[in-house]
Short mmCIF file of N, CA and C in Angstrom, two decimals:
data_model
loop_
_atom_site.label_atom_id
_atom_site.label_comp_id
_atom_site.label_asym_id
_atom_site.label_seq_id
_atom_site.Cartn_x
_atom_site.Cartn_y
_atom_site.Cartn_z
N MET A 29 31.06 -21.63 -43.09
CA MET A 29 31.22 -20.82 -43.84
C MET A 29 32.49 -19.35 -44.17
N GLY A 30 33.45 -19.41 -44.94
CA GLY A 30 34.30 -18.33 -44.11
C GLY A 30 35.85 -18.96 -44.89
N PHE A 31 36.79 -18.48 -44.42
CA PHE A 31 38.18 -18.79 -44.61
C PHE A 31 38.26 -20.70 -44.66
N LEU A 32 38.76 -20.65 -45.53
CA LEU A 32 39.30 -22.29 -46.53
C LEU A 32 40.83 -22.26 -46.23
N ARG A 33 41.59 -21.74 -47.30
CA ARG A 33 42.79 -21.83 -47.58
C ARG A 33 43.63 -20.62 -47.91
N ASN A 34 44.81 -20.29 -47.71
CA ASN A 34 45.59 -19.54 -48.19
C ASN A 34 46.49 -20.22 -49.58
N GLU A 35 46.53 -19.47 -50.62
CA GLU A 35 47.05 -20.26 -51.77
C GLU A 35 48.72 -19.52 -51.98
N VAL A 36 48.39 -17.84 -52.03
CA VAL A 36 49.83 -17.45 -52.35
C VAL A 36 49.96 -16.45 -51.17
N THR A 37 51.25 -16.39 -50.69
CA THR A 37 51.59 -14.98 -50.02
C THR A 37 52.83 -14.33 -50.49
N THR A 38 52.86 -13.36 -50.67
CA THR A 38 54.42 -12.66 -50.81
C THR A 38 54.11 -11.34 -49.98
N ASP A 39 55.25 -10.35 -50.10
CA ASP A 39 54.95 -8.93 -49.42
C ASP A 39 54.17 -8.11 -50.02
N ASP A 40 53.67 -8.10 -51.08
CA ASP A 40 52.98 -7.11 -51.61
C ASP A 40 51.32 -7.60 -51.93
N MET A 41 51.10 -8.83 -52.09
CA MET A 41 49.76 -9.37 -52.00
C MET A 41 49.63 -10.96 -51.21
N PHE A 42 48.36 -11.33 -51.28
CA PHE A 42 48.24 -12.82 -50.75
C PHE A 42 46.74 -13.32 -51.59
N LEU A 43 46.55 -14.43 -51.55
CA LEU A 43 45.26 -15.05 -52.33
C LEU A 43 44.36 -15.93 -50.85
N HIS A 44 43.39 -15.63 -50.64
CA HIS A 44 42.96 -16.54 -49.84
C HIS A 44 41.68 -17.21 -50.43
N VAL A 45 41.33 -18.46 -50.32
CA VAL A 45 39.94 -19.01 -50.57
C VAL A 45 39.26 -19.03 -49.56
N TYR A 46 37.99 -18.84 -49.94
CA TYR A 46 36.88 -18.83 -48.96
C TYR A 46 35.61 -19.76 -49.57
N GLU A 47 34.79 -20.31 -48.12
CA GLU A 47 33.60 -20.91 -48.70
C GLU A 47 32.63 -20.13 -48.50
N GLU A 48 31.64 -19.58 -49.58
CA GLU A 48 30.62 -18.57 -49.37
C GLU A 48 29.71 -19.15 -50.37
N SER A 49 28.18 -18.67 -49.91
CA SER A 49 27.14 -19.02 -50.63
C SER A 49 27.18 -18.28 -52.06
N SER A 50 27.68 -16.96 -52.30
CA SER A 50 27.56 -16.16 -53.09
C SER A 50 28.97 -15.27 -53.27
N LYS A 51 29.52 -14.90 -54.35
CA LYS A 51 30.22 -13.69 -54.47
C LYS A 51 29.53 -12.59 -54.07
N GLU A 52 28.47 -12.29 -54.12
CA GLU A 52 28.15 -10.70 -54.12
C GLU A 52 28.56 -10.76 -52.18
N SER A 53 27.97 -11.46 -51.63
CA SER A 53 28.06 -12.04 -50.17
C SER A 53 29.65 -11.59 -49.94
N LEU A 54 30.36 -12.18 -50.22
CA LEU A 54 31.59 -12.07 -49.88
C LEU A 54 32.29 -10.99 -50.03
N ASP A 55 31.72 -10.16 -51.50
CA ASP A 55 32.06 -8.75 -51.70
C ASP A 55 31.54 -8.04 -50.80
N GLN A 56 30.58 -8.30 -50.07
CA GLN A 56 29.79 -7.10 -49.21
C GLN A 56 30.38 -7.35 -47.85
N LYS A 57 30.79 -8.54 -47.34
CA LYS A 57 31.84 -8.25 -46.26
C LYS A 57 32.93 -7.78 -46.32
N ILE A 58 33.86 -8.21 -47.60
CA ILE A 58 35.15 -7.36 -47.77
C ILE A 58 34.95 -5.95 -47.73
N ASP A 59 33.88 -5.20 -48.49
CA ASP A 59 33.49 -3.90 -48.34
C ASP A 59 33.50 -3.15 -46.64
N GLN A 60 32.49 -4.29 -45.91
CA GLN A 60 32.42 -3.87 -44.64
C GLN A 60 33.44 -3.97 -43.86
N LEU A 61 34.54 -4.90 -44.04
CA LEU A 61 35.72 -5.26 -43.41
C LEU A 61 36.84 -3.52 -43.52
N PHE A 62 37.07 -3.84 -44.91
CA PHE A 62 37.90 -2.35 -45.23
C PHE A 62 37.34 -1.15 -44.62
N ILE A 63 36.11 -0.73 -44.69
CA ILE A 63 35.39 0.42 -44.06
C ILE A 63 35.81 0.57 -42.60
N SER A 64 35.87 -0.84 -41.97
CA SER A 64 35.88 -0.95 -40.45
C SER A 64 37.27 -0.88 -40.25
N GLN A 65 38.22 -0.84 -40.86
CA GLN A 65 39.80 -0.34 -40.87
C GLN A 65 40.02 0.86 -41.35
N GLY A 66 38.71 1.83 -41.81
CA GLY A 66 39.64 2.89 -41.95
C GLY A 66 39.75 3.28 -43.52
N TYR A 67 39.56 2.36 -44.29
CA TYR A 67 39.29 2.26 -45.92
C TYR A 67 38.32 3.00 -46.54
N LYS A 68 38.28 3.64 -47.43
CA LYS A 68 37.47 3.57 -48.18
C LYS A 68 37.15 3.52 -49.61
N LEU A 69 36.18 3.11 -50.39
CA LEU A 69 36.09 2.60 -51.72
C LEU A 69 36.62 3.73 -52.81
N ALA A 70 37.72 3.68 -53.68
CA ALA A 70 38.08 4.54 -54.27
C ALA A 70 37.82 4.16 -55.91
N GLY A 71 37.22 3.06 -56.28
CA GLY A 71 36.74 2.71 -57.35
C GLY A 71 36.69 1.18 -57.59
N GLY A 72 36.15 0.77 -58.80
CA GLY A 72 36.26 -0.24 -59.33
C GLY A 72 35.12 -1.01 -59.49
N LEU A 73 34.54 -2.09 -59.79
CA LEU A 73 33.19 -2.86 -60.10
C LEU A 73 33.22 -4.33 -59.93
N ASN A 74 31.80 -4.65 -59.51
CA ASN A 74 32.16 -6.11 -59.33
C ASN A 74 33.32 -7.09 -59.42
N GLY A 75 33.79 -7.06 -58.12
CA GLY A 75 34.73 -7.92 -57.95
C GLY A 75 36.28 -7.47 -57.85
N GLN A 76 36.33 -6.27 -58.53
CA GLN A 76 37.65 -5.65 -58.76
C GLN A 76 37.75 -4.22 -58.06
N ARG A 77 37.87 -4.08 -56.97
CA ARG A 77 37.85 -2.87 -56.20
C ARG A 77 38.77 -2.52 -55.88
N ILE A 78 39.21 -1.01 -55.75
CA ILE A 78 40.54 -0.34 -55.30
C ILE A 78 39.93 0.52 -53.57
N TYR A 79 40.53 -0.03 -52.99
CA TYR A 79 40.65 0.76 -51.43
C TYR A 79 41.68 1.94 -51.31
N GLU A 80 41.27 2.90 -50.37
CA GLU A 80 42.46 3.75 -50.41
C GLU A 80 42.30 3.91 -48.77
N LYS A 81 43.61 4.37 -48.02
CA LYS A 81 43.18 4.79 -46.66
C LYS A 81 44.42 5.70 -46.76
N GLY A 82 44.07 6.76 -45.72
CA GLY A 82 45.10 8.23 -45.59
C GLY A 82 44.77 9.21 -46.82
N ASN A 83 46.10 9.75 -47.15
CA ASN A 83 45.97 10.68 -48.01
C ASN A 83 47.29 10.86 -48.72
N ARG A 84 46.94 10.84 -50.16
CA ARG A 84 48.08 10.76 -51.07
C ARG A 84 49.05 11.62 -51.22
N VAL A 85 48.58 12.82 -51.38
CA VAL A 85 49.36 13.98 -51.54
C VAL A 85 49.87 14.19 -50.25
N LEU A 86 49.25 14.53 -49.03
CA LEU A 86 49.91 14.57 -48.12
C LEU A 86 51.49 14.04 -47.79
N ARG A 87 51.13 12.27 -47.98
CA ARG A 87 52.26 11.15 -48.01
C ARG A 87 53.44 11.71 -49.23
N LEU A 88 53.04 12.13 -50.32
CA LEU A 88 54.01 12.81 -51.52
C LEU A 88 54.52 13.88 -50.65
N LEU A 89 53.95 14.99 -50.03
CA LEU A 89 54.72 15.97 -49.16
C LEU A 89 55.87 16.00 -48.13
N LEU A 90 54.87 14.91 -47.00
CA LEU A 90 55.62 14.79 -46.11
C LEU A 90 56.00 13.50 -45.58
N GLY A 91 56.23 12.75 -46.71
CA GLY A 91 56.90 11.31 -46.74
C GLY A 91 56.37 10.43 -45.56
N ALA A 92 56.92 9.78 -44.74
CA ALA A 92 56.37 8.66 -43.67
C ALA A 92 55.23 9.19 -42.60
N MET A 93 55.57 10.52 -42.46
CA MET A 93 54.76 11.01 -41.39
C MET A 93 53.46 10.64 -41.56
N ILE A 94 53.07 10.25 -42.66
CA ILE A 94 51.54 10.71 -43.01
C ILE A 94 51.46 9.30 -44.22
N LYS A 95 50.56 8.49 -43.47
CA LYS A 95 50.07 6.81 -43.77
C LYS A 95 49.16 7.29 -45.02
N TYR A 96 49.38 5.92 -46.12
CA TYR A 96 48.63 6.15 -47.28
C TYR A 96 48.92 4.82 -47.79
N TYR A 97 47.99 3.85 -48.07
CA TYR A 97 47.64 2.60 -48.39
C TYR A 97 46.34 2.64 -49.35
N LYS A 98 46.89 1.65 -50.58
CA LYS A 98 46.07 1.77 -51.68
C LYS A 98 46.02 0.62 -51.93
N VAL A 99 45.11 -0.70 -51.80
CA VAL A 99 44.82 -2.07 -51.78
C VAL A 99 43.78 -2.36 -53.20
N GLY A 100 43.95 -3.53 -53.81
CA GLY A 100 43.61 -3.89 -54.75
C GLY A 100 42.73 -4.93 -54.77
N VAL A 101 41.39 -5.32 -54.78
CA VAL A 101 41.18 -6.54 -54.04
C VAL A 101 39.94 -7.22 -55.55
N GLN A 102 40.17 -8.43 -55.65
CA GLN A 102 39.74 -9.22 -56.75
C GLN A 102 39.25 -10.40 -56.32
N THR A 103 37.73 -10.54 -56.60
CA THR A 103 36.91 -11.77 -56.18
C THR A 103 36.87 -12.67 -57.27
N THR A 104 36.94 -13.73 -57.25
CA THR A 104 36.81 -14.88 -58.57
C THR A 104 35.92 -16.10 -58.09
N VAL A 105 34.95 -16.42 -58.66
CA VAL A 105 34.14 -17.59 -58.36
C VAL A 105 35.30 -19.00 -58.84
N ILE A 106 35.55 -19.57 -58.33
CA ILE A 106 36.53 -20.90 -58.78
C ILE A 106 35.66 -22.39 -58.85
N ALA A 107 34.56 -22.50 -57.99
CA ALA A 107 33.85 -23.86 -57.73
C ALA A 107 32.57 -23.00 -57.25
N PRO A 108 31.62 -24.27 -57.00
CA PRO A 108 30.60 -23.95 -56.22
C PRO A 108 30.52 -23.60 -55.01
N ASN A 109 30.63 -22.39 -54.21
CA ASN A 109 30.57 -22.23 -52.85
C ASN A 109 32.21 -21.78 -52.87
N GLU A 110 33.07 -21.92 -53.57
CA GLU A 110 34.33 -21.19 -53.48
C GLU A 110 35.10 -20.39 -54.22
N ILE A 111 35.02 -19.04 -53.26
CA ILE A 111 35.26 -17.83 -54.26
C ILE A 111 36.94 -17.58 -53.64
N LYS A 112 37.87 -17.30 -54.59
CA LYS A 112 39.06 -17.06 -54.50
C LYS A 112 39.55 -15.48 -53.97
N CYS A 113 39.65 -15.02 -53.42
CA CYS A 113 40.03 -13.31 -53.19
C CYS A 113 41.60 -13.09 -53.12
N GLU A 114 41.81 -12.14 -54.08
CA GLU A 114 43.32 -11.82 -54.01
C GLU A 114 43.23 -10.38 -53.53
N ILE A 115 44.11 -10.04 -52.82
CA ILE A 115 44.55 -9.15 -51.92
C ILE A 115 45.66 -8.55 -52.79
N ARG A 116 45.83 -7.06 -53.07
CA ARG A 116 47.20 -6.85 -53.64
C ARG A 116 47.68 -5.15 -53.62
N SER A 117 48.56 -4.96 -53.00
CA SER A 117 49.03 -3.78 -52.74
C SER A 117 49.34 -2.98 -53.76
N GLN A 118 48.46 -1.63 -54.08
CA GLN A 118 48.56 -0.97 -55.04
C GLN A 118 49.70 0.41 -54.99
N SER A 119 50.12 0.20 -53.87
CA SER A 119 51.35 1.48 -53.47
C SER A 119 52.51 0.80 -52.90
N SER A 120 53.57 1.03 -53.00
CA SER A 120 54.95 0.98 -52.60
C SER A 120 55.77 1.48 -51.52
N GLY A 121 54.79 2.11 -51.21
CA GLY A 121 55.29 3.14 -49.99
C GLY A 121 56.62 4.01 -50.08
N MET A 122 57.17 4.22 -51.30
CA MET A 122 58.42 4.65 -51.97
C MET A 122 58.34 5.84 -51.29
N SER A 123 57.49 6.69 -51.53
CA SER A 123 56.70 8.31 -51.12
C SER A 123 57.69 8.19 -49.90
N GLY A 124 57.38 7.47 -48.97
CA GLY A 124 57.90 7.22 -47.78
C GLY A 124 59.28 6.94 -47.26
N GLY A 125 59.97 6.54 -48.20
CA GLY A 125 61.15 6.06 -48.32
C GLY A 125 61.28 4.54 -47.29
N LEU A 126 62.28 3.75 -46.68
CA LEU A 126 62.52 2.90 -46.34
C LEU A 126 61.23 2.78 -45.30
N ILE A 127 60.83 3.57 -44.52
CA ILE A 127 59.80 3.56 -43.06
C ILE A 127 58.57 3.53 -44.19
N GLY A 128 58.64 4.12 -45.31
CA GLY A 128 56.98 4.36 -45.66
C GLY A 128 56.80 2.54 -46.31
N MET A 129 58.05 2.21 -46.97
CA MET A 129 57.95 0.84 -47.94
C MET A 129 57.43 -0.41 -46.51
N ASN A 130 58.15 -0.02 -45.23
CA ASN A 130 57.91 -0.79 -44.07
C ASN A 130 56.32 -0.51 -43.72
N GLN A 131 56.00 0.23 -43.73
CA GLN A 131 54.36 0.30 -43.20
C GLN A 131 53.66 0.10 -43.99
N VAL A 132 53.74 -0.12 -45.33
CA VAL A 132 53.20 -0.98 -46.50
C VAL A 132 53.39 -2.14 -46.36
N LYS A 133 54.51 -2.84 -46.15
CA LYS A 133 54.23 -4.17 -45.78
C LYS A 133 53.65 -4.95 -44.51
N ASN A 134 54.06 -3.57 -43.40
CA ASN A 134 53.47 -4.10 -42.29
C ASN A 134 51.64 -3.84 -42.37
N GLU A 135 51.10 -3.37 -42.98
CA GLU A 135 49.91 -2.99 -43.49
C GLU A 135 49.20 -4.28 -43.94
N MET A 136 50.11 -4.82 -45.07
CA MET A 136 49.68 -6.37 -45.74
C MET A 136 49.98 -7.32 -44.83
N ARG A 137 50.63 -7.17 -43.93
CA ARG A 137 50.62 -8.85 -43.06
C ARG A 137 49.49 -8.62 -41.71
N SER A 138 49.46 -7.34 -41.45
CA SER A 138 47.69 -7.13 -40.96
C SER A 138 46.52 -7.50 -41.73
N LEU A 139 46.51 -6.85 -42.91
CA LEU A 139 45.11 -7.40 -43.47
C LEU A 139 45.47 -8.99 -43.90
N PHE A 140 46.31 -9.74 -44.20
CA PHE A 140 46.60 -11.11 -44.12
C PHE A 140 45.81 -11.30 -43.09
N THR A 141 46.18 -11.34 -41.97
CA THR A 141 45.74 -11.85 -40.79
C THR A 141 44.12 -11.74 -40.89
N ILE A 142 43.49 -10.02 -40.57
CA ILE A 142 42.33 -9.78 -40.52
C ILE A 142 41.75 -10.89 -41.45
N PHE A 143 42.09 -11.09 -42.89
CA PHE A 143 41.06 -11.94 -44.03
C PHE A 143 41.20 -13.52 -43.55
N GLN A 144 41.83 -13.65 -42.83
CA GLN A 144 41.80 -14.93 -42.24
C GLN A 144 40.74 -15.38 -41.58
N ASN A 145 40.45 -14.38 -40.59
CA ASN A 145 39.24 -14.50 -39.73
C ASN A 145 38.06 -13.63 -40.39
N LEU A 146 37.92 -13.40 -42.01
CA LEU A 146 36.70 -13.04 -42.20
C LEU A 146 35.84 -13.95 -42.57
#
């Protein structure tokens, strides 16, 4: 059980397919992974969740000196024991200028690798 393949990858999103016994167990693993990376659940229900890391207000005030990431996660059952997981950046990093935008891209690359080992 675990990572099967990557289907789509861009700078602001990726889509992985996992072999898992249930959608709920994958959602729980994803939740634990984000918490271990310093994210907190900001909203969403059943397979469509939003996670945040950092402080948005301070990011707007101080720019790239303050880190802020917002990530959307959607899980969907595509076949028995196969679940697709789409991770999409919900923040562009524009409030941090070019440095902020690169921080968001680097965070997405980091999450890509972490999710391959989920």
